[in-house]
């Protein structure tokens, strides 16, 4: 069935993210932009520089725009609370 691998991968990542629900901490926004190319460049630079150690701690959001509100892209990282 077309697209099943993508859906399965998405479900696995969502399950990993749900494991963060009970952990103390917060999601901190690193980038919020309306430019898709800037969004992609930022993500590639994060991975190239080794800033991402665990992909489950990074959240990539795309807020779909309509006529009045443009599409917005956001990169957030989970910051655990100090012990």
PDB file of C-alpha atoms in Angstrom:
ATOM      1  CA  UNK A   1       0.000   0.000   0.000  1.00  0.00           C
ATOM      2  CA  UNK A   2       1.543   3.370  -0.995  1.00  0.00           C
ATOM      3  CA  UNK A   3       2.743   5.566   1.852  1.00  0.00           C
ATOM      4  CA  UNK A   4       2.552   2.872   4.520  1.00  0.00           C
ATOM      5  CA  UNK A   5       6.252   3.104   5.375  1.00  0.00           C
ATOM      6  CA  UNK A   6       5.921   6.835   5.969  1.00  0.00           C
ATOM      7  CA  UNK A   7       2.858   6.384   8.194  1.00  0.00           C
ATOM      8  CA  UNK A   8       4.561   3.607  10.168  1.00  0.00           C
ATOM      9  CA  UNK A   9       7.666   5.745  10.677  1.00  0.00           C
ATOM     10  CA  UNK A  10       5.509   8.689  11.801  1.00  0.00           C
ATOM     11  CA  UNK A  11       3.664   6.485  14.325  1.00  0.00           C
ATOM     12  CA  UNK A  12       6.957   5.240  15.774  1.00  0.00           C
ATOM     13  CA  UNK A  13       8.314   8.788  16.182  1.00  0.00           C
ATOM     14  CA  UNK A  14       5.050   9.925  17.806  1.00  0.00           C
ATOM     15  CA  UNK A  15       5.276   7.010  20.247  1.00  0.00           C
ATOM     16  CA  UNK A  16       8.831   8.041  21.161  1.00  0.00           C
ATOM     17  CA  UNK A  17       7.678  11.611  21.679  1.00  0.00           C
ATOM     18  CA  UNK A  18       4.816  10.475  23.898  1.00  0.00           C
ATOM     19  CA  UNK A  19       7.433   8.909  26.183  1.00  0.00           C
ATOM     20  CA  UNK A  20       8.591  12.492  26.912  1.00  0.00           C
ATOM     21  CA  UNK A  21       5.175  13.416  28.314  1.00  0.00           C
ATOM     22  CA  UNK A  22       5.941  12.265  31.857  1.00  0.00           C
ATOM     23  CA  UNK A  23       9.437  13.752  31.900  1.00  0.00           C
ATOM     24  CA  UNK A  24       9.881  17.209  33.404  1.00  0.00           C
ATOM     25  CA  UNK A  25      11.009  19.793  30.887  1.00  0.00           C
ATOM     26  CA  UNK A  26       9.772  22.092  28.158  1.00  0.00           C
ATOM     27  CA  UNK A  27       9.872  22.559  24.387  1.00  0.00           C
ATOM     28  CA  UNK A  28      12.046  25.537  23.465  1.00  0.00           C
ATOM     29  CA  UNK A  29      11.589  27.140  20.039  1.00  0.00           C
ATOM     30  CA  UNK A  30      14.830  27.570  18.099  1.00  0.00           C
ATOM     31  CA  UNK A  31      13.409  28.894  14.835  1.00  0.00           C
ATOM     32  CA  UNK A  32      10.069  30.177  13.634  1.00  0.00           C
ATOM     33  CA  UNK A  33       9.854  31.340  10.029  1.00  0.00           C
ATOM     34  CA  UNK A  34       7.556  31.645   7.034  1.00  0.00           C
ATOM     35  CA  UNK A  35      10.379  30.823   4.582  1.00  0.00           C
ATOM     36  CA  UNK A  36      10.526  27.108   3.728  1.00  0.00           C
ATOM     37  CA  UNK A  37      14.098  27.314   2.387  1.00  0.00           C
ATOM     38  CA  UNK A  38      15.346  28.934   5.604  1.00  0.00           C
ATOM     39  CA  UNK A  39      13.584  26.164   7.572  1.00  0.00           C
ATOM     40  CA  UNK A  40      15.288  23.416   5.525  1.00  0.00           C
ATOM     41  CA  UNK A  41      18.691  25.123   5.718  1.00  0.00           C
ATOM     42  CA  UNK A  42      18.440  25.430   9.492  1.00  0.00           C
ATOM     43  CA  UNK A  43      17.564  21.737   9.897  1.00  0.00           C
ATOM     44  CA  UNK A  44      20.404  20.592   7.636  1.00  0.00           C
ATOM     45  CA  UNK A  45      22.873  22.840   9.487  1.00  0.00           C
ATOM     46  CA  UNK A  46      21.748  21.430  12.872  1.00  0.00           C
ATOM     47  CA  UNK A  47      22.399  17.862  11.733  1.00  0.00           C
ATOM     48  CA  UNK A  48      25.673  18.741   9.929  1.00  0.00           C
ATOM     49  CA  UNK A  49      27.114  20.490  12.998  1.00  0.00           C
ATOM     50  CA  UNK A  50      26.130  17.594  15.264  1.00  0.00           C
ATOM     51  CA  UNK A  51      23.772  19.660  17.407  1.00  0.00           C
ATOM     52  CA  UNK A  52      21.163  16.894  17.253  1.00  0.00           C
ATOM     53  CA  UNK A  53      22.099  13.904  19.400  1.00  0.00           C
ATOM     54  CA  UNK A  54      18.629  12.369  19.643  1.00  0.00           C
ATOM     55  CA  UNK A  55      16.125  13.067  16.830  1.00  0.00           C
ATOM     56  CA  UNK A  56      13.232  12.343  19.229  1.00  0.00           C
ATOM     57  CA  UNK A  57      14.108  15.502  21.142  1.00  0.00           C
ATOM     58  CA  UNK A  58      13.589  17.697  18.058  1.00  0.00           C
ATOM     59  CA  UNK A  59      10.112  18.726  16.933  1.00  0.00           C
ATOM     60  CA  UNK A  60       9.455  20.067  13.418  1.00  0.00           C
ATOM     61  CA  UNK A  61       6.091  21.788  13.051  1.00  0.00           C
ATOM     62  CA  UNK A  62       4.357  23.147   9.974  1.00  0.00           C
ATOM     63  CA  UNK A  63       1.350  25.325  10.643  1.00  0.00           C
ATOM     64  CA  UNK A  64      -0.721  25.361   7.473  1.00  0.00           C
ATOM     65  CA  UNK A  65      -1.710  28.787   6.321  1.00  0.00           C
ATOM     66  CA  UNK A  66      -4.825  29.997   4.611  1.00  0.00           C
ATOM     67  CA  UNK A  67      -5.627  33.222   2.832  1.00  0.00           C
ATOM     68  CA  UNK A  68      -5.095  35.493   5.823  1.00  0.00           C
ATOM     69  CA  UNK A  69      -2.365  33.569   7.675  1.00  0.00           C
ATOM     70  CA  UNK A  70       0.768  32.391   5.844  1.00  0.00           C
ATOM     71  CA  UNK A  71       2.263  28.937   6.404  1.00  0.00           C
ATOM     72  CA  UNK A  72       4.677  28.975   9.339  1.00  0.00           C
ATOM     73  CA  UNK A  73       7.496  26.524  10.090  1.00  0.00           C
ATOM     74  CA  UNK A  74       8.890  25.980  13.582  1.00  0.00           C
ATOM     75  CA  UNK A  75      11.812  23.994  15.015  1.00  0.00           C
ATOM     76  CA  UNK A  76      11.684  23.173  18.724  1.00  0.00           C
ATOM     77  CA  UNK A  77      13.946  21.135  20.993  1.00  0.00           C
ATOM     78  CA  UNK A  78      13.037  19.416  24.275  1.00  0.00           C
ATOM     79  CA  UNK A  79      14.978  20.827  27.218  1.00  0.00           C
ATOM     80  CA  UNK A  80      14.811  18.587  30.308  1.00  0.00           C
ATOM     81  CA  UNK A  81      14.349  20.267  33.681  1.00  0.00           C
ATOM     82  CA  UNK A  82      17.455  20.410  35.879  1.00  0.00           C
ATOM     83  CA  UNK A  83      17.694  17.569  38.384  1.00  0.00           C
TER      84      UNK A  83
END
